[in-house]
mmCIF file of C-alpha atoms in Angstrom:
data_model
loop_
_atom_site.group_PDB
_atom_site.id
_atom_site.type_symbol
_atom_site.label_atom_id
_atom_site.label_comp_id
_atom_site.label_asym_id
_atom_site.label_seq_id
_atom_site.Cartn_x
_atom_site.Cartn_y
_atom_site.Cartn_z
ATOM 1 C CA MET A 1 14.397 38.221 -30.468
ATOM 2 C CA ARG A 2 15.451 40.605 -27.703
ATOM 3 C CA GLY A 3 12.250 42.580 -28.192
ATOM 4 C CA PHE A 4 10.180 39.414 -27.835
ATOM 5 C CA LEU A 5 11.882 38.489 -24.549
ATOM 6 C CA LEU A 6 11.446 42.032 -23.210
ATOM 7 C CA ALA A 7 7.777 41.972 -24.156
ATOM 8 C CA LEU A 8 7.382 38.572 -22.501
ATOM 9 C CA PHE A 9 8.948 39.680 -19.213
ATOM 10 C CA ALA A 10 7.284 43.072 -19.292
ATOM 11 C CA ALA A 11 3.829 41.541 -19.761
ATOM 12 C CA PRO A 12 1.467 42.275 -16.888
ATOM 13 C CA ALA A 13 1.185 39.578 -14.258
ATOM 14 C CA LEU A 14 -1.700 37.203 -14.702
ATOM 15 C CA PRO A 15 -3.224 36.977 -11.247
ATOM 16 C CA ALA A 16 -6.129 34.898 -12.520
ATOM 17 C CA LEU A 17 -3.748 32.040 -13.281
ATOM 18 C CA ALA A 18 -2.309 32.095 -9.779
ATOM 19 C CA GLN A 19 -5.789 31.850 -8.295
ATOM 20 C CA THR A 20 -7.085 28.945 -10.336
ATOM 21 C CA THR A 21 -7.968 25.697 -8.647
ATOM 22 C CA PRO A 22 -5.788 22.631 -9.187
ATOM 23 C CA PRO A 23 -6.608 20.552 -12.268
ATOM 24 C CA ALA A 24 -9.157 17.791 -11.837
ATOM 25 C CA ALA A 25 -6.383 15.181 -11.997
ATOM 26 C CA ALA A 26 -4.946 16.574 -8.740
ATOM 27 C CA THR A 27 -8.227 15.916 -6.943
ATOM 28 C CA PRO A 28 -8.625 12.261 -6.016
ATOM 29 C CA SER A 29 -11.452 10.551 -7.857
ATOM 30 C CA ALA A 30 -14.011 8.407 -6.070
ATOM 31 C CA ASP A 31 -12.277 5.329 -7.503
ATOM 32 C CA GLU A 32 -8.869 6.470 -6.265
ATOM 33 C CA ALA A 33 -10.335 7.083 -2.815
ATOM 34 C CA ALA A 34 -11.926 3.617 -2.869
ATOM 35 C CA VAL A 35 -8.597 2.000 -3.836
ATOM 36 C CA ARG A 36 -6.835 3.875 -1.027
ATOM 37 C CA ALA A 37 -9.529 2.617 1.359
ATOM 38 C CA VAL A 38 -8.777 -0.988 0.341
ATOM 39 C CA LEU A 39 -5.048 -0.411 0.930
ATOM 40 C CA GLN A 40 -5.855 1.047 4.359
ATOM 41 C CA GLN A 41 -8.207 -1.810 5.280
ATOM 42 C CA TYR A 42 -5.469 -4.321 4.594
ATOM 43 C CA GLN A 43 -2.894 -2.232 6.460
ATOM 44 C CA ARG A 44 -5.181 -1.889 9.515
ATOM 45 C CA ALA A 45 -5.800 -5.660 9.583
ATOM 46 C CA VAL A 46 -2.062 -6.339 9.675
ATOM 47 C CA GLN A 47 -1.615 -3.764 12.447
ATOM 48 C CA ARG A 48 -4.425 -5.480 14.409
ATOM 49 C CA LEU A 49 -2.592 -8.795 13.853
ATOM 50 C CA ASP A 50 -5.876 -10.196 12.550
ATOM 51 C CA THR A 51 -6.679 -11.202 8.972
ATOM 52 C CA THR A 52 -10.413 -11.596 9.654
ATOM 53 C CA GLY A 53 -12.376 -10.159 6.732
ATOM 54 C CA THR A 54 -9.363 -9.532 4.502
ATOM 55 C CA THR A 55 -10.136 -12.304 2.012
ATOM 56 C CA ARG A 56 -12.818 -10.117 0.395
ATOM 57 C CA LEU A 57 -10.089 -7.591 -0.482
ATOM 58 C CA PHE A 58 -8.515 -10.086 -2.919
ATOM 59 C CA VAL A 59 -9.775 -11.846 -6.039
ATOM 60 C CA PRO A 60 -9.837 -15.651 -5.523
ATOM 61 C CA THR A 61 -7.034 -16.121 -8.072
ATOM 62 C CA SER A 62 -4.833 -13.371 -6.625
ATOM 63 C CA VAL A 63 -1.059 -13.633 -6.611
ATOM 64 C CA VAL A 64 1.004 -12.604 -3.589
ATOM 65 C CA VAL A 65 4.758 -12.135 -3.916
ATOM 66 C CA GLU A 66 6.805 -11.290 -0.846
ATOM 67 C CA SER A 67 10.546 -10.613 -0.785
ATOM 68 C CA GLY A 68 11.397 -12.830 -3.731
ATOM 69 C CA SER A 69 8.961 -15.641 -3.000
ATOM 70 C CA ARG A 70 5.742 -16.370 -4.846
ATOM 71 C CA GLU A 71 3.347 -17.135 -1.994
ATOM 72 C CA GLY A 72 0.375 -18.264 -4.117
ATOM 73 C CA THR A 73 -3.128 -16.884 -3.729
ATOM 74 C CA TYR A 74 -4.003 -14.601 -0.855
ATOM 75 C CA ALA A 75 -5.952 -17.427 0.811
ATOM 76 C CA HIS A 76 -2.834 -19.619 0.742
ATOM 77 C CA TYR A 77 -0.603 -16.766 1.903
ATOM 78 C CA ARG A 78 -3.034 -15.895 4.704
ATOM 79 C CA ASP A 79 -3.260 -19.487 5.960
ATOM 80 C CA HIS A 80 0.357 -20.595 5.541
ATOM 81 C CA HIS A 81 2.452 -17.454 5.915
ATOM 82 C CA LEU A 82 0.821 -14.245 7.111
ATOM 83 C CA GLY A 83 -1.573 -15.742 9.670
ATOM 84 C CA PRO A 84 1.041 -17.892 11.426
ATOM 85 C CA GLU A 85 3.520 -14.977 11.412
ATOM 86 C CA LEU A 86 1.045 -12.567 12.963
ATOM 87 C CA LYS A 87 0.533 -15.012 15.849
ATOM 88 C CA GLU A 88 4.228 -14.625 16.730
ATOM 89 C CA PHE A 89 4.058 -10.822 16.842
ATOM 90 C CA SER A 90 3.121 -8.659 19.789
ATOM 91 C CA SER A 91 2.732 -5.643 17.505
ATOM 92 C CA PHE A 92 3.066 -4.494 13.912
ATOM 93 C CA THR A 93 3.055 -0.797 13.088
ATOM 94 C CA PHE A 94 3.440 1.202 9.891
ATOM 95 C CA SER A 95 4.943 4.676 9.786
ATOM 96 C CA ASP A 96 6.222 7.089 7.124
ATOM 97 C CA TYR A 97 3.491 5.726 4.855
ATOM 98 C CA GLN A 98 3.066 7.082 1.328
ATOM 99 C CA ALA A 99 0.978 5.717 -1.526
ATOM 100 C CA ASP A 100 0.707 6.602 -5.183
ATOM 101 C CA VAL A 101 -2.456 5.363 -6.882
ATOM 102 C CA THR A 102 -3.334 5.494 -10.562
ATOM 103 C CA VAL A 103 -6.748 4.387 -11.768
ATOM 104 C CA ASP A 104 -7.097 3.326 -15.398
ATOM 105 C CA GLY A 105 -10.581 2.066 -16.187
ATOM 106 C CA PRO A 106 -11.388 -1.030 -14.117
ATOM 107 C CA TYR A 107 -7.736 -1.360 -12.973
ATOM 108 C CA ALA A 108 -5.731 0.526 -10.394
ATOM 109 C CA PHE A 109 -1.986 0.528 -9.820
ATOM 110 C CA ALA A 110 -0.641 1.295 -6.360
ATOM 111 C CA THR A 111 2.880 1.840 -5.086
ATOM 112 C CA GLU A 112 3.276 2.095 -1.337
ATOM 113 C CA SER A 113 6.364 2.914 0.720
ATOM 114 C CA TYR A 114 6.577 2.729 4.487
ATOM 115 C CA THR A 115 8.583 1.819 7.536
ATOM 116 C CA TYR A 116 7.297 -1.066 9.593
ATOM 117 C CA THR A 117 8.187 -2.161 13.076
ATOM 118 C CA ILE A 118 7.447 -5.647 14.361
ATOM 119 C CA GLY A 119 7.362 -6.441 18.041
ATOM 120 C CA LEU A 120 7.987 -10.124 18.725
ATOM 121 C CA LYS A 121 6.466 -12.059 21.603
ATOM 122 C CA LYS A 122 8.754 -13.184 24.371
ATOM 123 C CA GLY A 123 9.552 -16.870 24.109
ATOM 124 C CA PRO A 124 9.182 -19.195 27.109
ATOM 125 C CA LYS A 125 12.969 -19.469 27.563
ATOM 126 C CA GLU A 126 13.732 -15.797 26.946
ATOM 127 C CA ALA A 127 14.281 -13.299 29.751
ATOM 128 C CA ALA A 128 12.863 -10.491 27.638
ATOM 129 C CA ALA A 129 11.121 -9.956 24.340
ATOM 130 C CA PRO A 130 13.464 -9.819 21.341
ATOM 131 C CA VAL A 131 14.496 -6.446 19.980
ATOM 132 C CA PRO A 132 11.835 -5.125 17.581
ATOM 133 C CA ILE A 133 12.458 -5.543 13.864
ATOM 134 C CA LYS A 134 12.387 -2.296 11.881
ATOM 135 C CA ARG A 135 12.488 -2.245 8.082
ATOM 136 C CA ARG A 136 11.769 -0.011 5.097
ATOM 137 C CA GLY A 137 9.199 -1.635 2.864
ATOM 138 C CA VAL A 138 7.586 -1.129 -0.507
ATOM 139 C CA ALA A 139 4.619 -2.759 -2.159
ATOM 140 C CA THR A 140 3.292 -2.594 -5.682
ATOM 141 C CA SER A 141 -0.207 -3.818 -6.375
ATOM 142 C CA VAL A 142 -2.705 -4.148 -9.176
ATOM 143 C CA LEU A 143 -6.360 -3.954 -8.181
ATOM 144 C CA ARG A 144 -9.453 -4.538 -10.288
ATOM 145 C CA LYS A 145 -12.971 -3.234 -9.844
ATOM 146 C CA ASN A 146 -15.360 -6.172 -9.736
ATOM 147 C CA ALA A 147 -18.924 -6.357 -11.101
ATOM 148 C CA ALA A 148 -20.272 -5.177 -7.731
ATOM 149 C CA GLY A 149 -18.072 -2.069 -7.926
ATOM 150 C CA GLN A 150 -15.611 -3.193 -5.223
ATOM 151 C CA TRP A 151 -11.861 -2.866 -5.692
ATOM 152 C CA GLN A 152 -9.833 -6.024 -5.036
ATOM 153 C CA PHE A 153 -6.154 -6.956 -5.195
ATOM 154 C CA VAL A 154 -5.233 -9.033 -8.235
ATOM 155 C CA VAL A 155 -1.472 -9.002 -7.622
ATOM 156 C CA THR A 156 0.573 -7.604 -4.773
ATOM 157 C CA HIS A 157 4.333 -7.686 -4.381
ATOM 158 C CA SER A 158 6.139 -6.468 -1.271
ATOM 159 C CA SER A 159 9.768 -6.343 -0.234
ATOM 160 C CA ALA A 160 11.813 -4.826 2.557
ATOM 161 C CA ARG A 161 15.312 -3.884 3.589
ATOM 162 C CA LYS A 162 17.083 -2.710 6.729
#
């Protein structure tokens, strides 16, 4: 056994291995890039405080879950929760953003983590705008590639903590 270990450690270095390119799995696929683009489109819309054009990012029967509450389809969430909230904000910014995306056939699974900061508008009776809200957030989503080749959210679930 000792001879085997000595032979193993005495073997010449294999410089060719050190110079190889990363495996194909380490290079994002076109589908992974497309899924990341959908995540970014949604994120940019929220930062603009404007949901215009975001409905196409979701299947009509999508499910949105936010911080322990099932919000219904994206259209319902947009009209009754997200849209009205965004009107109360002066700003919404993401930072420390990271996303893991796995594509498996026509489905993709995304896990995002981030910090978000919400600036609130000054109320008519307030001397100054409220202190911004800063939270750590996570989101997990399932997306599906539709017949036209576009990725859309099927389910998304987000939560946050201080």
